[in-house]
Amino acid sequence: MTKPLSVGVAGLGTVGAGVLTLLRDNADIVAARAGRPVAVVAVSARDRSRDRGVPVSGLRWYEDAAALAADAGVDVIVEAIGGSEGPARALLNAALAAGKPVVTANKALLAVHGAELAVAAERARVPLAFEAAVAGGIPAIKAIREGLAGNRIRRVTGILNGTCNYILTQMRERGREFAEALSEAQKLGYAEADPSFDVDGVDAAHKLAILAALAFGRPVDFGAVHVEGIRNISALDIRLAEELGYRIKLLGLASQGDAGVDTRVHPCMVPVSHPIARVDGVFNAVVAEGDHVGRIVLEGRGAGAGPTASAVVADLVDIARGRHTPVWGAETLANTPSLGIAKRVGAYYLRLMVVDRPGVIADVTGALRDAGISLESMLQRGRSPGEAVPVVLTTHESTETAMQGAIARIAALDAVLEPPALIRIEAL
Ligand code: NAP
Ligand code: HSE
């Protein structure tokens, strides 16, 4: 019988315990696909007494996760601790130095240190696999790096954070408040240890930086991603968006043009007719556009134990079979310049809370006129003289720089009572 692949799992939370559960439940099918059994032999976590929902007795236990790399009986490491520094980073460095393949779900680590980890893995000719790090159970890494290998990819767009998509969906469908929906997402195991990474867009930006590196054949560049989260999205904006024929989604957008690569994460208004507008709850979506294939759309669960374990185990099967793809998929990486958000050209939604009195709209539209911004539509909800009313404007295409200039003037008007809500409209 072929020697089993012996796995050491670091981290026994949502993902790590999910991997143990999947390998237990589907041991036969995994062994058939891997060509040999895949067996967990050693683990590491902090609290030895905690119930993991799956048996861990009989497995070698390490207090220090990096010690897994020195265990001669461990062939491959699964890192499911999290964090861009500390024990996860130490473990990856120790494993690669020991020539042990690594499977990680840790997008923060890859986004921040992926360039140097890729060099270390390729020099050591050791697999570094990370299917679970982007879009949970969706095989997005394999699709972009291998399935679309014959294409020049111009654009990748995605719903990349299950927690945010879950919150926005709950707010729209059930009228939940933001905090209540976030707490439900945490209970369901979707959110990061620090949920501000989810709601402030950082987690989606980590994933987008990885996807952009793969799609455009360049080193991962997290610092170049423009990041905004969903904290300021109100139930009012979600309702008004529906009236205008849009859904609000937190999107990651990466595109490559002649001038360079544009990567950004921010709330977007998406036409309700676009497939991505109908991806709800914890589901993620990745849309890629290749010059020969055209558009492909992938959708699936982006977080949670089962979907993430599914992706981790797919990487283990590749390693068991001896299949090894270089980290960013290209031997020579291009150093294409990164563009900033200031270069964006597109339409905008602007919602103001203004005092209902004569001349206010003239002042607002004057600021837009002076910035060269053309209005597409305007609506005022209700009439209450002397009191605050919402006014919603949508614009034709304009530059980000012009829009930000106009917003600064509008925000300073006496009659504008709250910071304006600005949401970019993406035609996709
Ligand atoms: P989690 O539930 O918080 O689990 C983290 C685990 O790491 C815990 O078991 C913890 O041990 C262990 N740990 C913490 N510090 C450690 C140390 N110094 N040495 C050894 N073990 C240590 O996190 P998670 O949700 O499973 O996420 C793990 C990774 O997967 C993160 O990189 C995350 O971004 C990524 N990811 C998560 C999901 C998801 O849906 N949750 C999806 C895709 C990717 P104790 O249990 O003893 O405290
Ligand atoms: N916190 C992440 C999310 C987990 O909500 O999408 C999956 O990476």
XYZ file of C-alpha atoms and ligand atoms in Angstrom:
484
model
C 0.000 0.000 0.000
C 1.252 3.525 -0.833
C 2.552 5.463 2.164
C -0.105 7.815 3.579
C 0.448 11.554 3.417
C 0.974 12.561 7.067
C -0.408 15.978 7.915
C 0.332 18.333 10.811
C -2.478 20.836 11.454
C -1.731 24.096 13.280
C -4.855 25.822 14.580
C -7.977 23.880 15.562
C -10.600 26.609 15.235
C -13.239 26.857 12.511
C -10.830 25.908 9.711
C -8.451 23.470 11.428
C -11.238 21.454 13.081
C -13.137 21.579 9.768
C -10.170 19.952 8.024
C -10.041 17.143 10.608
C -13.782 16.602 10.224
C -13.687 16.482 6.430
C -10.708 14.096 6.387
C -12.561 11.834 8.824
C -15.906 11.936 6.989
C -14.528 11.584 3.450
C -11.384 9.529 4.106
C -12.219 6.996 1.380
C -12.897 9.447 -1.415
C -9.932 11.628 -0.487
C -7.612 8.583 -0.492
C -8.932 7.517 -3.902
C -8.339 10.989 -5.373
C -4.989 11.460 -3.667
C -3.754 8.013 -4.607
C -3.045 7.326 -0.952
C -4.607 7.995 2.462
C -4.325 11.516 3.846
C -4.041 11.303 7.642
C -3.634 13.949 10.337
C -0.914 12.782 12.746
C -0.078 15.919 14.741
C -1.781 19.159 15.761
C -1.117 22.439 17.525
C -3.453 24.881 19.286
C -3.377 26.874 22.514
C -5.975 25.238 24.711
C -5.564 21.488 25.050
C -8.749 21.033 27.051
C -11.132 22.628 24.542
C -13.677 20.417 22.789
C -12.952 20.676 19.053
C -16.073 18.803 17.944
C -13.816 16.138 16.449
C -11.493 13.731 18.314
C -7.868 14.843 18.695
C -6.726 12.301 21.269
C -4.079 10.024 19.826
C -2.613 12.841 17.735
C 0.773 14.320 18.698
C 0.151 17.720 20.308
C 2.548 20.683 20.092
C 2.322 23.823 22.203
C 4.661 25.540 19.761
C 3.203 25.378 16.257
C 6.620 25.819 14.604
C 7.698 22.528 16.218
C 5.368 20.728 13.786
C 7.893 21.522 11.064
C 10.581 19.574 12.937
C 8.404 16.474 13.427
C 9.991 13.868 11.167
C 6.652 12.058 10.929
C 4.886 15.086 9.398
C 5.065 15.361 5.578
C 2.972 18.499 5.093
C 1.823 21.374 7.274
C -1.656 22.915 7.308
C -1.538 26.395 8.815
C -4.938 27.501 10.164
C -3.868 29.850 12.957
C -4.213 33.191 11.178
C -2.501 36.574 11.397
C 0.196 38.076 9.235
C 2.868 37.832 11.966
C 3.583 35.707 15.032
C 3.123 31.936 15.162
C 1.670 31.545 11.663
C 4.581 33.323 10.004
C 7.128 31.493 12.162
C 5.546 28.166 11.222
C 5.595 28.890 7.479
C 9.236 29.979 7.610
C 10.191 26.880 9.630
C 8.296 24.542 7.293
C 9.760 25.984 4.094
C 13.253 25.943 5.628
C 12.705 22.270 6.497
C 11.565 21.565 2.919
C 8.001 20.720 4.002
C 5.037 21.627 1.799
C 2.593 24.076 3.357
C -1.127 24.536 2.875
C -2.462 27.746 4.364
C -5.836 29.487 4.630
C -4.110 32.654 5.779
C -4.727 35.479 3.324
C -3.389 38.134 5.716
C 0.008 36.443 5.807
C 0.093 35.919 2.039
C -1.020 39.460 1.261
C 1.592 41.030 3.510
C 4.518 38.588 3.134
C 3.475 36.632 0.034
C 6.229 38.018 -2.186
C 9.036 36.826 0.109
C 7.279 33.541 0.971
C 6.884 32.808 -2.751
C 10.610 33.338 -3.302
C 11.469 31.087 -0.331
C 9.081 28.344 -1.529
C 10.306 28.459 -5.121
C 13.981 28.474 -4.115
C 13.368 25.444 -1.901
C 11.134 23.906 -4.635
C 8.514 23.295 -1.961
C 4.775 23.667 -2.611
C 3.055 26.588 -0.902
C -0.679 26.137 -1.508
C -3.448 28.542 -0.517
C -6.741 27.708 -2.231
C -8.625 28.332 1.036
C -7.176 31.815 1.410
C -9.417 33.350 -1.273
C -13.197 32.955 -1.480
C -13.444 29.960 0.862
C -14.830 26.929 -0.953
C -14.685 28.448 -4.460
C -11.693 27.018 -6.385
C -10.748 30.537 -7.505
C -6.969 30.091 -7.272
C -7.017 26.981 -9.425
C -9.405 28.567 -11.909
C -7.342 31.709 -12.408
C -3.851 30.252 -12.180
C -4.447 27.007 -14.049
C -7.848 27.058 -15.767
C -7.264 30.454 -17.417
C -3.523 29.979 -17.973
C -3.879 30.588 -21.717
C -5.540 33.989 -21.327
C -4.479 37.555 -20.733
C -6.741 38.492 -17.839
C -7.961 42.076 -17.954
C -10.244 42.178 -14.950
C -11.148 40.229 -11.813
C -14.106 41.320 -9.702
C -15.369 39.626 -6.604
C -17.515 39.479 -3.543
C -14.628 38.345 -1.382
C -15.851 38.690 2.167
C -18.652 36.439 3.373
C -19.162 38.379 6.596
C -19.818 41.674 4.772
C -22.041 40.043 2.189
C -23.977 38.333 4.974
C -24.387 41.633 6.862
C -25.506 43.590 3.777
C -27.962 40.834 2.867
C -29.413 40.691 6.396
C -29.758 44.472 6.455
C -31.593 44.456 3.110
C -33.767 41.359 3.514
C -34.565 41.427 7.210
C -34.070 45.056 8.145
C -31.384 44.049 10.672
C -29.104 46.643 12.193
C -25.413 46.405 11.300
C -24.241 45.324 14.792
C -26.869 42.588 15.095
C -25.996 41.113 11.690
C -22.267 41.210 12.504
C -22.800 39.345 15.741
C -24.740 36.612 13.870
C -21.882 36.292 11.340
C -19.430 35.887 14.217
C -21.545 33.151 15.803
C -21.616 31.307 12.482
C -17.784 31.274 12.318
C -17.572 33.554 9.258
C -15.796 36.534 10.794
C -12.076 36.969 11.376
C -10.661 36.925 14.929
C -10.685 40.729 14.604
C -13.972 41.447 12.772
C -12.815 44.944 11.857
C -10.714 43.155 9.205
C -14.008 42.047 7.668
C -16.158 45.149 8.001
C -13.389 47.618 7.166
C -12.598 45.814 3.912
C -9.109 44.625 4.915
C -9.871 40.912 4.548
C -11.312 41.442 1.055
C -8.255 43.547 0.196
C -5.943 40.730 1.309
C -7.764 38.365 -1.039
C -7.872 40.859 -3.896
C -4.114 41.443 -3.622
C -3.587 37.682 -4.009
C -5.977 37.411 -6.965
C -4.402 40.404 -8.726
C -0.940 38.872 -8.346
C -2.172 35.641 -9.924
C -4.234 37.286 -12.647
C -1.621 39.790 -13.765
C 1.572 37.811 -13.047
C 3.074 40.253 -10.555
C 4.261 40.025 -6.952
C 1.493 40.464 -4.413
C 1.130 44.163 -3.527
C -1.321 44.643 -0.661
C -0.128 48.215 -0.033
C -1.419 49.286 -3.454
C -5.032 48.282 -2.747
C -7.434 51.139 -1.980
C -9.621 49.933 0.911
C -12.993 51.076 2.271
C -15.416 48.982 4.319
C -19.153 48.870 5.008
C -19.455 50.572 8.411
C -21.002 53.675 6.873
C -23.563 51.855 4.750
C -26.986 52.617 6.170
C -30.296 50.832 5.815
C -31.526 54.034 4.134
C -28.892 53.770 1.382
C -29.696 50.096 0.868
C -33.395 51.001 0.405
C -32.689 53.935 -1.896
C -30.319 51.794 -3.979
C -33.157 49.312 -4.549
C -35.437 52.125 -5.727
C -32.786 53.147 -8.240
C -32.321 49.575 -9.523
C -29.071 48.788 -7.687
C -27.774 46.540 -4.898
C -24.988 47.606 -2.570
C -22.131 45.087 -2.451
C -18.630 45.245 -1.048
C -16.574 44.412 -4.128
C -12.930 43.778 -4.830
C -12.050 45.154 -8.268
C -8.740 44.488 -10.014
C -8.040 45.526 -13.581
C -5.036 45.916 -15.811
C -4.857 48.551 -18.523
C -2.079 50.220 -20.498
C -1.309 52.617 -17.627
C -1.048 49.948 -14.916
C -2.968 47.873 -12.432
C -5.921 49.226 -10.451
C -6.896 47.371 -7.242
C -9.608 48.568 -4.911
C -12.129 47.347 -2.357
C -15.132 49.498 -1.515
C -18.924 49.404 -1.375
C -20.375 49.532 -4.881
C -23.794 50.033 -6.401
C -24.277 47.180 -8.843
C -27.200 46.950 -11.316
C -29.706 44.388 -9.972
C -29.566 42.614 -13.334
C -25.859 41.722 -12.940
C -25.233 38.162 -11.648
C -23.055 39.475 -8.826
C -25.972 41.535 -7.458
C -27.846 38.340 -6.676
C -25.024 36.667 -4.738
C -26.330 36.900 -1.185
C -25.589 35.797 2.368
C -22.208 34.225 3.080
C -21.775 33.426 -0.611
C -18.782 34.829 -2.492
C -18.366 35.302 -6.222
C -15.340 35.704 -8.443
C -15.768 37.056 -11.962
C -12.751 36.941 -14.280
C -12.442 38.247 -17.820
C -9.857 36.648 -20.124
C -9.074 37.738 -23.684
C -9.984 34.364 -25.200
C -12.386 32.826 -22.701
C -14.469 35.971 -22.115
C -16.217 36.208 -18.749
C -16.380 33.392 -16.212
C -18.417 33.544 -13.002
C -17.713 31.378 -9.966
C -19.993 31.382 -6.942
C -19.988 29.499 -3.664
C -19.660 29.703 0.089
C -16.826 32.029 1.018
C -16.439 31.195 4.706
C -17.209 28.599 7.348
C -15.726 25.253 8.335
C -16.949 22.998 5.505
C -16.218 25.247 2.503
C -12.781 26.254 3.783
C -11.824 22.678 4.673
C -12.920 21.633 1.179
C -10.341 24.015 -0.297
C -7.575 22.972 2.129
C -8.131 19.298 1.329
C -8.029 19.991 -2.440
C -4.518 21.370 -1.893
C -3.559 18.313 0.176
C -4.724 16.040 -2.650
C -2.528 17.948 -5.133
C 0.447 17.578 -2.802
C -0.249 13.868 -2.255
C -0.300 13.429 -6.046
C 2.940 15.410 -6.492
C 1.241 18.227 -8.442
C 3.117 21.476 -7.802
C 2.328 24.878 -9.341
C 4.604 27.875 -8.638
C 3.093 30.336 -6.153
C 2.080 33.185 -8.461
C 2.028 30.949 -11.516
C 4.615 32.809 -13.576
C 8.372 32.304 -13.749
C 9.057 35.960 -14.456
C 6.839 38.441 -12.707
C 5.994 41.771 -14.314
C 6.530 44.996 -12.402
C 3.480 46.818 -13.726
C 2.819 50.140 -11.961
C -0.116 50.374 -9.557
C -2.749 53.072 -10.101
C -4.487 54.873 -7.238
C -8.217 55.484 -6.696
C -7.723 59.068 -7.925
C -7.566 57.673 -11.471
C -11.038 56.117 -11.259
C -13.571 57.327 -13.800
C -17.176 56.315 -13.233
C -20.616 57.252 -11.983
C -21.479 58.072 -8.360
C -24.397 57.929 -5.929
C -24.458 60.760 -3.441
C -26.903 60.927 -0.522
C -27.160 64.047 1.573
C -29.179 64.929 4.657
C -30.100 68.556 4.062
C -32.284 71.206 5.636
C -35.387 71.518 3.489
C -35.207 75.206 2.520
C -34.966 77.223 -0.702
C -31.568 77.360 -2.442
C -30.019 74.250 -0.917
C -30.210 72.155 -4.074
C -28.861 75.088 -6.096
C -25.790 75.222 -3.823
C -25.256 71.460 -4.081
C -25.657 71.317 -7.848
C -23.478 74.431 -8.151
C -20.598 72.575 -6.495
C -21.086 69.685 -8.910
C -21.323 72.050 -11.892
C -18.095 73.835 -10.879
C -16.324 70.457 -10.716
C -17.573 69.599 -14.219
C -19.845 66.798 -12.939
C -23.036 66.081 -14.833
C -26.115 64.844 -12.942
C -27.975 61.769 -14.095
C -30.865 61.883 -11.599
C -31.982 63.541 -8.394
C -34.635 62.667 -5.870
C -35.816 64.179 -2.612
C -37.797 62.001 -0.265
C -40.550 63.761 1.658
C -41.102 67.413 2.409
C -40.566 68.882 5.878
C -39.721 72.589 5.689
C -36.855 73.538 7.994
C -36.072 69.907 8.831
C -33.625 67.278 7.514
C -34.583 65.345 4.394
C -32.536 62.907 2.315
C -31.564 64.080 -1.145
C -30.101 61.543 -3.545
C -28.130 62.389 -6.652
C -26.584 60.092 -9.228
C -24.000 61.372 -11.673
C -22.778 60.553 -15.139
C -19.147 59.480 -15.457
C -16.749 61.750 -13.677
C -13.253 61.513 -12.266
C -12.695 60.583 -8.623
C -10.627 63.720 -8.148
C -13.451 65.964 -9.386
C -15.976 64.107 -7.214
C -13.887 64.356 -4.057
C -13.385 68.087 -4.676
C -17.144 68.619 -5.078
C -17.931 66.523 -1.969
C -15.581 68.600 0.163
C -17.459 71.765 -0.897
C -20.880 70.146 -0.396
C -19.959 68.798 3.051
C -19.010 72.313 4.132
C -22.443 73.809 3.282
C -24.460 74.920 6.354
C -27.557 73.137 5.125
C -25.792 69.766 4.839
C -26.238 68.172 8.256
C -24.232 64.911 8.009
C -21.144 63.790 6.108
C -22.356 62.959 2.571
C -22.722 59.251 1.732
C -20.824 58.548 -1.486
C -21.073 55.155 -3.193
C -19.391 54.379 -6.500
C -21.636 52.948 -9.213
C -19.886 50.120 -11.054
C -21.319 49.235 -14.467
C -19.337 45.935 -14.560
P -10.099 30.539 14.710
O -11.397 29.842 14.728
O -9.914 31.753 15.527
O -8.960 29.462 15.064
C -7.622 29.816 15.238
C -6.913 28.640 15.856
O -5.536 28.970 15.993
C -7.433 28.262 17.256
O -7.622 26.872 17.314
C -6.301 28.688 18.192
O -6.117 27.839 19.295
C -5.101 28.530 17.268
N -3.966 29.332 17.705
C -3.929 30.633 18.011
N -2.686 30.988 18.390
C -1.935 29.873 18.317
C -0.585 29.577 18.601
N 0.248 30.512 19.043
N -0.145 28.301 18.411
C -0.993 27.347 17.964
N -2.302 27.571 17.700
C -2.756 28.811 17.874
O -9.715 30.972 13.196
P -10.290 30.376 11.844
O -11.565 31.058 11.508
O -10.232 28.916 11.871
O -9.215 30.972 10.807
C -7.935 30.405 10.676
C -7.303 30.950 9.399
O -8.108 30.614 8.278
C -7.153 32.463 9.344
O -6.013 32.784 8.605
C -8.392 32.898 8.577
O -8.225 34.137 7.938
C -8.482 31.799 7.588
N -9.796 31.562 6.999
C -10.892 31.456 7.801
C -12.121 31.180 7.226
C -13.356 31.055 8.048
O -14.431 30.912 7.474
N -13.286 31.093 9.384
C -12.215 31.018 5.849
C -11.062 31.106 5.048
C -9.859 31.384 5.650
P -7.217 27.712 20.487
O -8.438 27.129 19.828
O -6.616 26.765 21.452
O -7.428 29.081 21.007
N -13.813 36.353 7.468
C -13.786 35.827 6.147
C -15.079 36.159 5.443
C -13.567 34.336 6.197
O -16.033 36.575 6.095
O -15.148 36.026 4.228
C -13.259 33.771 4.852
O -12.038 34.194 4.384
